[in-house]
Tab-separated table of C-alpha atoms in Angstrom:
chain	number	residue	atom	x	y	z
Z	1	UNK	CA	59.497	33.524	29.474
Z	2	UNK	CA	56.669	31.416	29.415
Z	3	UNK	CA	54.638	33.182	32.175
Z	4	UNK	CA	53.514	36.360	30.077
Z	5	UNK	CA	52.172	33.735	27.286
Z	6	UNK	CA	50.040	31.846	29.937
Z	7	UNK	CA	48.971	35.259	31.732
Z	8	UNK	CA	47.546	36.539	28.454
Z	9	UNK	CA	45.962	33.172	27.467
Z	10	UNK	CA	43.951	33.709	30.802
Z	11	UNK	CA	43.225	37.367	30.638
Z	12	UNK	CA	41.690	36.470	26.670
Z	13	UNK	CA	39.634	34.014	28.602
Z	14	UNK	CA	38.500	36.070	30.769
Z	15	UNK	CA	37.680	38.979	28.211
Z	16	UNK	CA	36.070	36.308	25.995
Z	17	UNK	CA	34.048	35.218	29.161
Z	18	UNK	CA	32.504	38.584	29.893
Z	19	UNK	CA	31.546	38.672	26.441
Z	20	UNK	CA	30.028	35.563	26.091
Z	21	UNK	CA	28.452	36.414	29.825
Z	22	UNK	CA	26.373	39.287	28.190
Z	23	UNK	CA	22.509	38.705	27.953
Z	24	UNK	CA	19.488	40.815	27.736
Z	25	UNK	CA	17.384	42.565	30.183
Z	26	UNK	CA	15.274	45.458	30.831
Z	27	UNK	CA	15.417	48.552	32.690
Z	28	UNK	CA	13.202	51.734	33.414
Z	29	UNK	CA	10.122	49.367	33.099
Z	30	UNK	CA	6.992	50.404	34.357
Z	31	UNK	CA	3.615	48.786	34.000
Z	32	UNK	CA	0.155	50.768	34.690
Z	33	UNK	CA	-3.247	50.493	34.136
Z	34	UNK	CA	-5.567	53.173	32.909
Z	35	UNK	CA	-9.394	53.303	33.445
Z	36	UNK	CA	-11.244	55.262	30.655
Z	37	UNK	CA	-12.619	58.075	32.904
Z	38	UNK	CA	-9.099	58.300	34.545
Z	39	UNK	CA	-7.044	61.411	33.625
Z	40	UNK	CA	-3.219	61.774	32.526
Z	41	UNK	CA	-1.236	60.121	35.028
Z	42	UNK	CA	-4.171	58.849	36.895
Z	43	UNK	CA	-4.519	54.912	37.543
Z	44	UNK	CA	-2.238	52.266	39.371
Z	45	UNK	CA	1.415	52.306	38.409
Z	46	UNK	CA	4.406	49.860	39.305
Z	47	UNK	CA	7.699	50.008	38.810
Z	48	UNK	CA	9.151	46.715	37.479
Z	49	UNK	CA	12.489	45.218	38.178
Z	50	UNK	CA	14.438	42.525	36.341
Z	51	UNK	CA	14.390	38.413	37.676
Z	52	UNK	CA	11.995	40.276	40.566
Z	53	UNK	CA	7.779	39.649	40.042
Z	54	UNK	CA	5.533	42.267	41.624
Z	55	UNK	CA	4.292	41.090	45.031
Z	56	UNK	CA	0.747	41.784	44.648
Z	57	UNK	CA	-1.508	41.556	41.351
Z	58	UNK	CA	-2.605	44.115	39.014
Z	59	UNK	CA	-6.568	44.222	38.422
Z	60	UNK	CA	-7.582	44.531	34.815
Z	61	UNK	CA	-11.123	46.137	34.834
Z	62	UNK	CA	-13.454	45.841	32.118
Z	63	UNK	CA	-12.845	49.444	30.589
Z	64	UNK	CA	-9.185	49.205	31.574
Z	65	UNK	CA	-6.348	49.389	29.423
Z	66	UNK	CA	-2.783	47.876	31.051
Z	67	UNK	CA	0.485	49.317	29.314
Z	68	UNK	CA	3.797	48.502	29.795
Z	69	UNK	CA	6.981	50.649	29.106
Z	70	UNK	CA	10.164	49.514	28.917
Z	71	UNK	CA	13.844	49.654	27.795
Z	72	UNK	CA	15.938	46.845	26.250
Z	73	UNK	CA	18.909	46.232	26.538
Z	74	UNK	CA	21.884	43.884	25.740
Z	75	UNK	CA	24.183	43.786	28.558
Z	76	UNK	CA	24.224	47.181	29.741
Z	77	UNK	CA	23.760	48.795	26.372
Z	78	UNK	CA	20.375	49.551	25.504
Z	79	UNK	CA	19.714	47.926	21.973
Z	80	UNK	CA	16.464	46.848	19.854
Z	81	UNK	CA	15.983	43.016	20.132
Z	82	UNK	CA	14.589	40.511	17.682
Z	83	UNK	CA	11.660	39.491	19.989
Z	84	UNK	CA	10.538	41.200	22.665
Z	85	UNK	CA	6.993	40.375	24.107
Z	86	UNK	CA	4.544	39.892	27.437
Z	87	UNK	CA	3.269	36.379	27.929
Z	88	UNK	CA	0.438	35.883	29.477
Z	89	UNK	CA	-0.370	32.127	31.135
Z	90	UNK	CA	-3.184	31.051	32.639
Z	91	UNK	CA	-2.216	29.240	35.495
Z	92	UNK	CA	-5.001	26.061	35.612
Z	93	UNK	CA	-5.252	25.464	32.058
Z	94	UNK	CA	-1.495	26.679	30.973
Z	95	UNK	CA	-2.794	28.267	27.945
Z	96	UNK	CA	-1.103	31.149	26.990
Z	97	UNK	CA	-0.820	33.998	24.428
Z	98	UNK	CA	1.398	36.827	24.126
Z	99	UNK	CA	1.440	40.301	23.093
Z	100	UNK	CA	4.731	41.752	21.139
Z	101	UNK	CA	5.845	45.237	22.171
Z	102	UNK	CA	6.763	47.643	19.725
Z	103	UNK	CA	10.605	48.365	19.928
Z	104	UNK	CA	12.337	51.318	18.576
Z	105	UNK	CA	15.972	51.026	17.730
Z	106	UNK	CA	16.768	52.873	20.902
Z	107	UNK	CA	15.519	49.968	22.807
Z	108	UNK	CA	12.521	51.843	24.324
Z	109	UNK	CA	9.566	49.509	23.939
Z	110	UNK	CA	5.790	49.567	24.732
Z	111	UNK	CA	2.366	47.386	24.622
Z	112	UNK	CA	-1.133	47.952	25.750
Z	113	UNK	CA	-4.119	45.565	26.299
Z	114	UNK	CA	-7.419	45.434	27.622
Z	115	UNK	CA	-10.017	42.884	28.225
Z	116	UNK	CA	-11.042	42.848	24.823
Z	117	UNK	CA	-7.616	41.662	23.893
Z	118	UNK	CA	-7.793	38.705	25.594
Z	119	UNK	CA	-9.239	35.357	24.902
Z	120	UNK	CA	-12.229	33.962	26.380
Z	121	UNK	CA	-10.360	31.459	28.508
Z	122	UNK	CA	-8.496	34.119	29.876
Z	123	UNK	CA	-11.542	36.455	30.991
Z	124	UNK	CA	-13.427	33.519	32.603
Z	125	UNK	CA	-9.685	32.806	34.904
Z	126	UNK	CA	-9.421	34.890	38.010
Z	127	UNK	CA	-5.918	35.407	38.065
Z	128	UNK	CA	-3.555	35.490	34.680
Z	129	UNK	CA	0.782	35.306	35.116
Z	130	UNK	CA	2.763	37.794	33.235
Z	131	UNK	CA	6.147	37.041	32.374
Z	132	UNK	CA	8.863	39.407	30.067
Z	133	UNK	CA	10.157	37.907	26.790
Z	134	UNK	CA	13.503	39.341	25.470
Z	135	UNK	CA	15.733	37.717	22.743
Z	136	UNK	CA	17.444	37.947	19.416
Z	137	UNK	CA	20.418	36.589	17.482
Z	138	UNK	CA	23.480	35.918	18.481
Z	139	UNK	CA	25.585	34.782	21.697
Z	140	UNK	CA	23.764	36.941	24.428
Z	141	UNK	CA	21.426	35.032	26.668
Z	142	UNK	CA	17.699	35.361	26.193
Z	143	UNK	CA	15.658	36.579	29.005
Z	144	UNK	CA	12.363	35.174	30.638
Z	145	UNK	CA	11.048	35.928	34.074
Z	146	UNK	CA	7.198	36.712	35.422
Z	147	UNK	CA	7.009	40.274	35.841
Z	148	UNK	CA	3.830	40.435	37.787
Z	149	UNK	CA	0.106	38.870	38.134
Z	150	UNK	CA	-2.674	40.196	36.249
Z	151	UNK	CA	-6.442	39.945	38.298
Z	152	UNK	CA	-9.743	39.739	35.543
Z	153	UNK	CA	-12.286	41.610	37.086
Z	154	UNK	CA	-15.128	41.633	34.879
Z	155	UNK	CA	-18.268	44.049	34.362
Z	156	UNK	CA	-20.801	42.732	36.492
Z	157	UNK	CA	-23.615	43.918	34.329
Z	158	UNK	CA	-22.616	42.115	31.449
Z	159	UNK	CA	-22.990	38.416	30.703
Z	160	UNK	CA	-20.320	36.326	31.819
Z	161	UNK	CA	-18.294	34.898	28.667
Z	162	UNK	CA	-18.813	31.848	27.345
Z	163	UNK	CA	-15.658	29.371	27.430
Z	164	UNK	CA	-15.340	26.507	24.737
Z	165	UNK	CA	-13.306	23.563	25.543
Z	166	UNK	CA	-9.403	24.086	24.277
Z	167	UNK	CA	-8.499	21.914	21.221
Z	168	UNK	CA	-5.948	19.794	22.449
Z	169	UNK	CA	-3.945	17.507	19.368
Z	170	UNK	CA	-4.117	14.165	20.067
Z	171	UNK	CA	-4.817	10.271	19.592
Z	172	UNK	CA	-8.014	9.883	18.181
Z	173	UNK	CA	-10.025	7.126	18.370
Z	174	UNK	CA	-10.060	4.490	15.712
Z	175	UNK	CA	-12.263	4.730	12.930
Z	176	UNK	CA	-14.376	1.683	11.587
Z	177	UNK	CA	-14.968	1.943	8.359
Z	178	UNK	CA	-17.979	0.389	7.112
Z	179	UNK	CA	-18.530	-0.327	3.628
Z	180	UNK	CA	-21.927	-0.857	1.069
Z	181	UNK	CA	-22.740	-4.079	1.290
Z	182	UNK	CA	-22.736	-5.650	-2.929
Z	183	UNK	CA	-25.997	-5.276	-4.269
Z	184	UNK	CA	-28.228	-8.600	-3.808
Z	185	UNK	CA	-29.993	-10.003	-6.935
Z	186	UNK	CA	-33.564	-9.756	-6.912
Z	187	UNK	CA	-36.314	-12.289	-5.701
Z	188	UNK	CA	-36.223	-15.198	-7.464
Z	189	UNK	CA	-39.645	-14.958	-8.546
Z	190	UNK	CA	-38.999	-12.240	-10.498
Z	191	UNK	CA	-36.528	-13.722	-12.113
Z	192	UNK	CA	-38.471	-16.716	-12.978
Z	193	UNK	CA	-41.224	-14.710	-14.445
Z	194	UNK	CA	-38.987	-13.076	-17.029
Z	195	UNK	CA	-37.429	-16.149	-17.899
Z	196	UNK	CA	-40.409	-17.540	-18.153
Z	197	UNK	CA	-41.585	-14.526	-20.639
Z	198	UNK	CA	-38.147	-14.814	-22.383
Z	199	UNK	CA	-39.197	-19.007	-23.339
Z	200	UNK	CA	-42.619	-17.720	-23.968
Z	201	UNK	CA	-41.456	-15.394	-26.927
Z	202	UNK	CA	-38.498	-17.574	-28.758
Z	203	UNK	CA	-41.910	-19.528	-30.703
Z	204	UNK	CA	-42.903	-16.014	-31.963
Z	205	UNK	CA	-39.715	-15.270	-32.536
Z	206	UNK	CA	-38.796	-17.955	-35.129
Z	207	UNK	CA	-42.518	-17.240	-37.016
Z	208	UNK	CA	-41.284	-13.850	-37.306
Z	209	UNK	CA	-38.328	-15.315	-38.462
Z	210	UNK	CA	-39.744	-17.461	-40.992
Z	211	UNK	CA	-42.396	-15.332	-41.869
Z	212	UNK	CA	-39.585	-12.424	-43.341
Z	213	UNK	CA	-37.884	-15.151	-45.527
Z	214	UNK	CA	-35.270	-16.740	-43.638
Z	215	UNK	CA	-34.374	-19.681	-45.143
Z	216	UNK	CA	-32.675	-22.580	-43.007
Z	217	UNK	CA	-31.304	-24.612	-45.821
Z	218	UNK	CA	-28.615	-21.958	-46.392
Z	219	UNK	CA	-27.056	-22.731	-43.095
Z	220	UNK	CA	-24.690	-25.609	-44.261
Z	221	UNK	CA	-23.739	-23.428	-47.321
Z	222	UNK	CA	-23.123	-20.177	-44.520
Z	223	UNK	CA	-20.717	-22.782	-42.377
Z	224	UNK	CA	-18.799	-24.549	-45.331
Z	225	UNK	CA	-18.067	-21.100	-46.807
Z	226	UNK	CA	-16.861	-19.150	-43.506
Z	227	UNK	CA	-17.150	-21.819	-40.423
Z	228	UNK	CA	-14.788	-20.157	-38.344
Z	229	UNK	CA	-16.488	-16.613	-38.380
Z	230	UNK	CA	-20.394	-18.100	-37.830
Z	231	UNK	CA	-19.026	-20.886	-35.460
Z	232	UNK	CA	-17.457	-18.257	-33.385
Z	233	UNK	CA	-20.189	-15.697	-33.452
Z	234	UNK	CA	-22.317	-18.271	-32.505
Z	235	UNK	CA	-20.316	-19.729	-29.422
Z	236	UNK	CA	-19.526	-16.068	-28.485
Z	237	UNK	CA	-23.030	-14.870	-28.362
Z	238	UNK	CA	-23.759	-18.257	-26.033
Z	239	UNK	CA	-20.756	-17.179	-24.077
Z	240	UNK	CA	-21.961	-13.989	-23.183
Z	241	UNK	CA	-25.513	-14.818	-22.580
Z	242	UNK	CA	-23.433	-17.282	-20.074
Z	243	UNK	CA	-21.526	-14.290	-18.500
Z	244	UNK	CA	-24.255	-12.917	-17.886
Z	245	UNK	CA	-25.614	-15.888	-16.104
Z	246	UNK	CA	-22.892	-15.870	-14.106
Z	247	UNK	CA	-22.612	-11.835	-12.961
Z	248	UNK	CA	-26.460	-12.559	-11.577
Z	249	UNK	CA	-25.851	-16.124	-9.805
Z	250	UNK	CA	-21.965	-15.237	-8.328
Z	251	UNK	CA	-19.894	-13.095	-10.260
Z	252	UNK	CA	-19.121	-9.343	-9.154
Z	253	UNK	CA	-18.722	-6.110	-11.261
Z	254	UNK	CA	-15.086	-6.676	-11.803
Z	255	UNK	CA	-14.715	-10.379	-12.936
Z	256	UNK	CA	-17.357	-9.283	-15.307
Z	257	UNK	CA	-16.093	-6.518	-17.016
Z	258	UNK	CA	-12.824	-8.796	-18.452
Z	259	UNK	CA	-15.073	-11.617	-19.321
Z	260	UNK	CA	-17.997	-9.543	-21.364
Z	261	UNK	CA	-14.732	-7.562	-23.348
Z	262	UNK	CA	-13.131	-10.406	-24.407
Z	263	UNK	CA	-16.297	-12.156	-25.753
Z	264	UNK	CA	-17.329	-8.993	-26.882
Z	265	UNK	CA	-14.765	-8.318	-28.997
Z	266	UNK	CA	-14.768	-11.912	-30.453
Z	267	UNK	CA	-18.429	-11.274	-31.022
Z	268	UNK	CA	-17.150	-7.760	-33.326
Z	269	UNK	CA	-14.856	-9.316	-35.428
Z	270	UNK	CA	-16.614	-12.814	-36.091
Z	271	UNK	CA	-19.672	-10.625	-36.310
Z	272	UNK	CA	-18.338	-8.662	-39.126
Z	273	UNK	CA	-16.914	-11.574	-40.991
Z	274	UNK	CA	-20.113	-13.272	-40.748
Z	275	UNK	CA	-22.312	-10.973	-42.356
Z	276	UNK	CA	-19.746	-10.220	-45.023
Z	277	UNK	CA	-20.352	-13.306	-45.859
Z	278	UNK	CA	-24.147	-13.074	-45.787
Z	279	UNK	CA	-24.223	-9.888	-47.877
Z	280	UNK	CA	-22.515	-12.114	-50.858
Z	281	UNK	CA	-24.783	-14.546	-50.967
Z	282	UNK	CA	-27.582	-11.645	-50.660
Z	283	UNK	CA	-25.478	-10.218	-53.721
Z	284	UNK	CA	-25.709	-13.666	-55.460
Z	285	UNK	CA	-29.754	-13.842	-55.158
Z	286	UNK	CA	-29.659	-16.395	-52.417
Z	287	UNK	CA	-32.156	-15.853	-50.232
């Protein structure tokens, strides 16, 4: 009873096998190459067969064109495939490139190249390897197998081509970054000649002062009416003529900046307050 259950468990496995067995290949291929003065028909021509390279190359002249004909298929059903396409590899460098064919739902496929097609690597190689590319979705198994060898023979006449090195991604080497040194201060001697200048000038300063009516007897009257707001001003206007001391002897940019808007902003308010208070006694004919 039980040995018609286990004989079709095996033959399933054995359908599912050849099934799962299928994979793509190629048949009525043929590769040729056609020179521009040949006629219809005229030029090399090979027929190729699948998992089997040509034995000899094919030369590629410079006013050649190489085409390829083929027909997919998927098992032994011909059928259009997802990719289908002719890699070419240069054999010193391995660089490579490939050239899709253009597949019609009937599986027949075809591509053409010439020199002028290729890159310069390629043209400046003597001999390029040309392997089939055939694959889509599904279970079947792609195939990939050289097909032949292509020989570059170029147009002696013409220059040869130039080849630039291949970019090739990589480690790089490490970068040093260097920085702008912080600006210095200048010479001291210029510095000491405005600071002289600076002393020079407070004398005509205060004639100035006195000479336009300020009157120094109204300071005690100024502090015992608003002390905090001319104390402060006064301290704050110090403190930033210290700041700035400090930005040119050791301070940077940054520890500046906080400093000078703090005591600037004392320097606004106490400011403000300060000559409100001056404009009253201005108001009261103090002078």
């Amino acid at each position: 009873m039980r040995l018609p259950l286990i004989s079709s468990i095996l033959f399933s496995t054995f359908l599912w096998s050849l099934v799962g067995a299928a994979s793509w290949g190629f048949d009525d291929a043929t590769v040729s190459i056609h020179g521009k003065k040949a006629g219809v028909g005229g030029g090399a021509k090979e027929k190729l067969v699948e998992n089997k390279a040509l034995p000899g190359p094919i030369v590629l002249g410079a006013t050649d064109t190489l085409k390829l004909f083929l027909t997919a298929k998927e098992g032994k059903k011909a059928s259009r495939p997802h990719q289908a396409f002719l890699l070419l590899r240069e054999p010193k460098s391995n660089l490579d490139t490939s050239f899709p064919l253009s597949v019609k739902e009937s599986g027949k496929g075809k591509v053409e190249l010439s020199q002028k097609d290729l890159p310069s690597q390629f043209l400046a190689a003597k001999t390029l390897s040309a392997s089939l590319v055939i694959a889509s979705f599904g279970t079947s198994k792609p195939y990939r197998s050289p097909a032949f060898d292509i020989r570059i023979e170029l147009d002696p006449s013409a220059p040869p081509p130039s080849v630039e090195k291949p970019l090739r991604y990589g480690k790089l080497p490490e970068i040093h970054h260097i920085f702008k040194s912080d600006p210095k201060s200048p010479p001291k001697i210029i510095t000491l000649v405005f600071t002289a200048a600076v002393v020079v000038a407070l004398p005509a300063l205060a004639y100035v002062w006195l000479s336009l009516g300020a009157n120094l007897n109204h300071a005690s009257k100024a502090f015992g009416k608003s002390p905090l707001s001319h104390t402060a001003f006064f301290l704050s206007i110090i403190a930033m003529e210290g700041i700035f001391f400090m930005y040119y002897a050791t301070w940077n940019l940054f520890q500046t900046l906080p400093a000078a808007t703090v005591v600037g902003l004392v320097i606004f308010l106490s400011g403000s307050r300060a000559l409100r208070e001056v404009q009253e006694r201005r108001l009261a004919g103090l002078r």
